[in-house]
Amino acid sequence: MGAYAGRKSPGSCNIRRRALCEPRGKESVVTKAFSAWRVGAPYYVPALLLALIFLAIALRGHRWAYVGVAVCLVYGGFSLFFFRDPVRAITAAANEVVSPADGTVVAVEELQTTPHYDGPCRRISIFLSILSVHVNRAPFEGTVASVVHKPGEFRNAMRAETTDCNESNAVRLDTPQGPMTVRQISGAIARRIVCLARTGDRLEKGQKFGMIKFGSRTELYLPAGAEATVRVGDKVHGGSSVVARFP
């Protein structure tokens, strides 16, 4: 089941009942309608409204209010920048896997065992800085088999050890090429994971399903037969960059 996961949500994912995440019949509306702009509205809308109030006060001769205008505009402007949600063209071939996030590739590994995948797999880890687009996307078309939230710490997501100790949310997909898992991992600043995917949802390649607020890490677990097309240090863009392909 999908969730807004955060510091106060131990155990399995909790759900905030909002219009955005109300199911309609058997089709998931949340995954179709996800928007980072909407998620960020509680941050930038009040700031911009408060800027207008300070401006009205300043125009009445209270010059000190211009400081409030400036502070609110800076905060609101940063929030708008952080929650930006650019349109991405999904042009990958049928056998190609797209990046689940924007950022820098920090690891490409072959694993024999891991708690996050059944059997040998290939893991691609992506670090998202505070300046990255933080929307998460499906790497391949498939059906959501499970969504598992794990409480944890909030260490610097650039470090490899955070994969085991930080708060995370794992979305497992059943795809024509085998199971794939996208793990959203919180960072030192990012302490809120947003995941609107639910078990049973059908996701298309590159489709948005959530985000991690502020700096964070995203891991992609693929079948061992997938060939990675990226290296450590590569910059990737969610939905448009190809990170692996199948024969």
One Martini backbone bead per residue (centre of mass of N, CA, C, O) as a GRO file, in nm:
protein
  247
    1MET     BB    1   0.096   0.034   0.022
    2GLY     BB    2   0.078   0.350   0.001
    3ALA     BB    3   0.275   0.652   0.109
    4TYR     BB    4   0.350   0.872   0.370
    5ALA     BB    5   0.680   0.888   0.476
    6GLY     BB    6   0.822   0.920   0.814
    7ARG     BB    7   0.930   0.967   1.129
    8LYS     BB    8   0.609   0.900   1.229
    9SER     BB    9   0.621   0.600   1.046
   10PRO     BB   10   0.620   0.319   1.163
   11GLY     BB   11   0.652   0.054   0.984
   12SER     BB   12   0.416   0.054   0.796
   13CYS     BB   13   0.249   0.225   0.585
   14ASN     BB   14   0.095   0.530   0.576
   15ILE     BB   15  -0.218   0.712   0.525
   16ARG     BB   16  -0.325   0.997   0.361
   17ARG     BB   17  -0.636   1.138   0.327
   18ARG     BB   18  -0.670   1.236  -0.001
   19ALA     BB   19  -0.775   1.326  -0.304
   20LEU     BB   20  -0.520   1.212  -0.451
   21CYS     BB   21  -0.563   0.907  -0.287
   22GLU     BB   22  -0.825   0.821  -0.420
   23PRO     BB   23  -0.995   0.560  -0.518
   24ARG     BB   24  -1.111   0.431  -0.850
   25GLY     BB   25  -1.174   0.151  -0.822
   26LYS     BB   26  -0.904  -0.027  -0.977
   27GLU     BB   27  -0.778   0.244  -1.028
   28SER     BB   28  -0.502   0.444  -0.993
   29VAL     BB   29  -0.485   0.789  -0.939
   30VAL     BB   30  -0.216   0.870  -0.806
   31THR     BB   31  -0.015   0.783  -1.036
   32LYS     BB   32  -0.142   0.975  -1.253
   33ALA     BB   33  -0.140   1.260  -1.053
   34PHE     BB   34   0.139   1.317  -0.989
   35SER     BB   35   0.282   1.612  -0.809
   36ALA     BB   36   0.526   1.818  -0.693
   37TRP     BB   37   0.371   2.079  -0.676
   38ARG     BB   38   0.158   1.968  -0.476
   39VAL     BB   39   0.350   1.880  -0.250
   40GLY     BB   40   0.482   2.187  -0.227
   41ALA     BB   41   0.251   2.391  -0.156
   42PRO     BB   42   0.287   2.414   0.168
   43TYR     BB   43   0.550   2.590   0.118
   44TYR     BB   44   0.502   2.824  -0.114
   45VAL     BB   45   0.223   2.952  -0.070
   46PRO     BB   46   0.253   3.087   0.212
   47ALA     BB   47   0.504   3.255   0.138
   48LEU     BB   48   0.370   3.424  -0.092
   49LEU     BB   49   0.137   3.538   0.076
   50LEU     BB   50   0.317   3.673   0.291
   51ALA     BB   51   0.456   3.864   0.094
   52LEU     BB   52   0.198   4.027   0.029
   53ILE     BB   53   0.149   4.127   0.315
   54PHE     BB   54   0.418   4.275   0.352
   55LEU     BB   55   0.378   4.461   0.109
   56ALA     BB   56   0.129   4.608   0.214
   57ILE     BB   57   0.273   4.722   0.463
   58ALA     BB   58   0.503   4.872   0.315
   59LEU     BB   59   0.305   5.064   0.143
   60ARG     BB   60   0.223   5.210   0.432
   61GLY     BB   61   0.541   5.280   0.548
   62HIS     BB   62   0.670   4.995   0.642
   63ARG     BB   63   0.990   4.913   0.579
   64TRP     BB   64   1.046   4.649   0.741
   65ALA     BB   65   0.864   4.462   0.550
   66TYR     BB   66   1.076   4.408   0.325
   67VAL     BB   67   1.216   4.180   0.472
   68GLY     BB   68   0.977   3.984   0.459
   69VAL     BB   69   0.959   3.974   0.156
   70ALA     BB   70   1.240   3.858   0.100
   71VAL     BB   71   1.224   3.600   0.269
   72CYS     BB   72   0.970   3.478   0.132
   73LEU     BB   73   1.084   3.474  -0.159
   74VAL     BB   74   1.322   3.291  -0.108
   75TYR     BB   75   1.167   3.050   0.006
   76GLY     BB   76   0.960   3.022  -0.225
   77GLY     BB   77   1.167   2.993  -0.455
   78PHE     BB   78   1.307   2.738  -0.352
   79SER     BB   79   1.056   2.559  -0.343
   80LEU     BB   80   0.993   2.575  -0.643
   81PHE     BB   81   1.262   2.452  -0.732
   82PHE     BB   82   1.251   2.182  -0.576
   83PHE     BB   83   0.936   2.113  -0.688
   84ARG     BB   84   1.001   2.052  -0.957
   85ASP     BB   85   0.823   1.915  -1.273
   86PRO     BB   86   0.939   1.797  -1.536
   87VAL     BB   87   0.909   1.712  -1.853
   88ARG     BB   88   0.936   1.375  -1.990
   89ALA     BB   89   1.079   1.187  -2.238
   90ILE     BB   90   0.986   0.852  -2.328
   91THR     BB   91   1.238   0.670  -2.542
   92ALA     BB   92   1.276   0.393  -2.468
   93ALA     BB   93   1.325   0.087  -2.522
   94ALA     BB   94   1.187  -0.218  -2.448
   95ASN     BB   95   1.488  -0.320  -2.316
   96GLU     BB   96   1.491  -0.060  -2.138
   97VAL     BB   97   1.617   0.118  -1.854
   98VAL     BB   98   1.520   0.366  -1.642
   99SER     BB   99   1.556   0.615  -1.442
  100PRO     BB  100   1.424   0.681  -1.108
  101ALA     BB  101   1.633   0.935  -1.109
  102ASP     BB  102   1.800   1.206  -1.022
  103GLY     BB  103   2.165   1.231  -1.064
  104THR     BB  104   2.433   1.039  -0.919
  105VAL     BB  105   2.634   0.781  -0.977
  106VAL     BB  106   2.772   0.568  -0.697
  107ALA     BB  107   2.672   0.269  -0.798
  108VAL     BB  108   2.780  -0.056  -0.950
  109GLU     BB  109   2.639  -0.379  -0.876
  110GLU     BB  110   2.698  -0.717  -0.778
  111LEU     BB  111   2.462  -0.937  -0.620
  112GLN     BB  112   2.392  -1.229  -0.438
  113THR     BB  113   2.287  -1.079  -0.173
  114THR     BB  114   1.967  -0.939  -0.047
  115PRO     BB  115   1.690  -0.802   0.119
  116HIS     BB  116   1.580  -0.657  -0.174
  117TYR     BB  117   1.629  -0.950  -0.314
  118ASP     BB  118   1.575  -1.244  -0.507
  119GLY     BB  119   1.878  -1.297  -0.547
  120PRO     BB  120   2.057  -1.216  -0.790
  121CYS     BB  121   2.194  -0.880  -0.871
  122ARG     BB  122   2.156  -0.537  -0.978
  123ARG     BB  123   2.301  -0.229  -0.854
  124ILE     BB  124   2.177   0.113  -0.864
  125SER     BB  125   2.314   0.417  -0.741
  126ILE     BB  126   2.155   0.736  -0.644
  127PHE     BB  127   2.238   1.073  -0.597
  128LEU     BB  128   2.055   1.339  -0.438
  129SER     BB  129   2.060   1.652  -0.438
  130ILE     BB  130   1.921   1.955  -0.348
  131LEU     BB  131   1.919   2.029  -0.678
  132SER     BB  132   1.747   1.808  -0.754
  133VAL     BB  133   1.522   1.617  -0.888
  134HIS     BB  134   1.276   1.430  -0.668
  135VAL     BB  135   1.150   1.241  -0.863
  136ASN     BB  136   0.990   0.928  -0.899
  137ARG     BB  137   1.034   0.641  -1.122
  138ALA     BB  138   0.964   0.401  -1.336
  139PRO     BB  139   1.188   0.176  -1.498
  140PHE     BB  140   0.932  -0.008  -1.566
  141GLU     BB  141   0.694  -0.200  -1.669
  142GLY     BB  142   0.432  -0.273  -1.418
  143THR     BB  143   0.353  -0.434  -1.109
  144VAL     BB  144   0.274  -0.380  -0.789
  145ALA     BB  145   0.371  -0.602  -0.529
  146SER     BB  146   0.516  -0.388  -0.324
  147VAL     BB  147   0.522  -0.181  -0.011
  148VAL     BB  148   0.810  -0.093   0.196
  149HIS     BB  149   0.855   0.038   0.516
  150LYS     BB  150   1.161   0.170   0.681
  151PRO     BB  151   1.284   0.256   0.952
  152GLY     BB  152   1.531   0.521   1.052
  153GLU     BB  153   1.779   0.708   0.968
  154PHE     BB  154   1.968   1.044   0.886
  155ARG     BB  155   2.201   1.020   0.682
  156ASN     BB  156   2.429   1.055   0.453
  157ALA     BB  157   2.343   0.947   0.126
  158MET     BB  158   2.640   0.918   0.004
  159ARG     BB  159   2.670   0.682   0.184
  160ALA     BB  160   2.668   0.338   0.179
  161GLU     BB  161   2.548   0.274   0.475
  162THR     BB  162   2.256   0.396   0.431
  163THR     BB  163   2.113   0.146   0.303
  164ASP     BB  164   2.070   0.011   0.608
  165CYS     BB  165   1.993   0.270   0.821
  166ASN     BB  166   1.795   0.421   0.665
  167GLU     BB  167   1.524   0.540   0.566
  168SER     BB  168   1.270   0.350   0.374
  169ASN     BB  169   1.128   0.270   0.036
  170ALA     BB  170   0.991  -0.022  -0.122
  171VAL     BB  171   0.939  -0.086  -0.475
  172ARG     BB  172   0.783  -0.358  -0.626
  173LEU     BB  173   0.821  -0.504  -0.953
  174ASP     BB  174   0.637  -0.668  -1.203
  175THR     BB  175   0.797  -0.778  -1.496
  176PRO     BB  176   0.883  -0.909  -1.804
  177GLN     BB  177   1.202  -0.921  -1.676
  178GLY     BB  178   1.123  -0.908  -1.385
  179PRO     BB  179   1.216  -0.812  -1.091
  180MET     BB  180   1.187  -0.478  -0.937
  181THR     BB  181   1.360  -0.228  -0.729
  182VAL     BB  182   1.267   0.072  -0.552
  183ARG     BB  183   1.467   0.280  -0.337
  184GLN     BB  184   1.382   0.506  -0.091
  185ILE     BB  185   1.624   0.732   0.063
  186SER     BB  186   1.702   0.899   0.320
  187GLY     BB  187   1.849   1.187   0.454
  188ALA     BB  188   1.972   1.449   0.638
  189ILE     BB  189   1.735   1.632   0.506
  190ALA     BB  190   1.565   1.403   0.406
  191ARG     BB  191   1.247   1.330   0.601
  192ARG     BB  192   1.055   1.262   0.337
  193ILE     BB  193   0.850   1.021   0.201
  194VAL     BB  194   0.692   0.983  -0.122
  195CYS     BB  195   0.424   0.732  -0.177
  196LEU     BB  196   0.153   0.647  -0.417
  197ALA     BB  197   0.188   0.359  -0.437
  198ARG     BB  198   0.013   0.048  -0.494
  199THR     BB  199  -0.089  -0.247  -0.465
  200GLY     BB  200  -0.162  -0.324  -0.814
  201ASP     BB  201  -0.036  -0.123  -0.972
  202ARG     BB  202   0.007   0.033  -1.286
  203LEU     BB  203   0.321   0.089  -1.446
  204GLU     BB  204   0.496   0.292  -1.644
  205LYS     BB  205   0.749   0.389  -1.811
  206GLY     BB  206   0.838   0.679  -1.626
  207GLN     BB  207   0.642   0.690  -1.403
  208LYS     BB  208   0.507   0.860  -1.151
  209PHE     BB  209   0.512   0.792  -0.764
  210GLY     BB  210   0.724   1.006  -0.631
  211MET     BB  211   0.930   1.132  -0.346
  212ILE     BB  212   1.216   1.317  -0.211
  213LYS     BB  213   1.290   1.536   0.031
  214PHE     BB  214   1.557   1.634  -0.060
  215GLY     BB  215   1.828   1.490   0.009
  216SER     BB  216   1.925   1.165  -0.147
  217ARG     BB  217   1.838   0.810  -0.227
  218THR     BB  218   1.851   0.575  -0.509
  219GLU     BB  219   1.757   0.234  -0.570
  220LEU     BB  220   1.833  -0.027  -0.817
  221TYR     BB  221   1.687  -0.349  -0.877
  222LEU     BB  222   1.808  -0.612  -1.087
  223PRO     BB  223   1.847  -0.842  -1.286
  224ALA     BB  224   2.139  -1.007  -1.365
  225GLY     BB  225   2.088  -0.978  -1.691
  226ALA     BB  226   2.144  -0.692  -1.669
  227GLU     BB  227   2.289  -0.413  -1.846
  228ALA     BB  228   2.486  -0.169  -1.771
  229THR     BB  229   2.506   0.194  -1.896
  230VAL     BB  230   2.653   0.289  -1.636
  231ARG     BB  231   2.862   0.495  -1.429
  232VAL     BB  232   3.047   0.621  -1.209
  233GLY     BB  233   2.946   0.975  -1.227
  234ASP     BB  234   2.695   0.977  -1.368
  235LYS     BB  235   2.438   1.156  -1.516
  236VAL     BB  236   2.086   1.154  -1.437
  237HIS     BB  237   1.742   1.113  -1.566
  238GLY     BB  238   1.430   1.074  -1.499
  239GLY     BB  239   1.299   0.865  -1.769
  240SER     BB  240   1.550   0.938  -1.992
  241SER     BB  241   1.765   0.761  -1.872
  242VAL     BB  242   1.972   0.496  -1.949
  243VAL     BB  243   2.087   0.219  -1.722
  244ALA     BB  244   1.964  -0.038  -1.882
  245ARG     BB  245   1.973  -0.371  -2.044
  246PHE     BB  246   1.838  -0.621  -2.245
  247PRO     BB  247   1.890  -0.881  -2.474
   0.00000   0.00000   0.00000
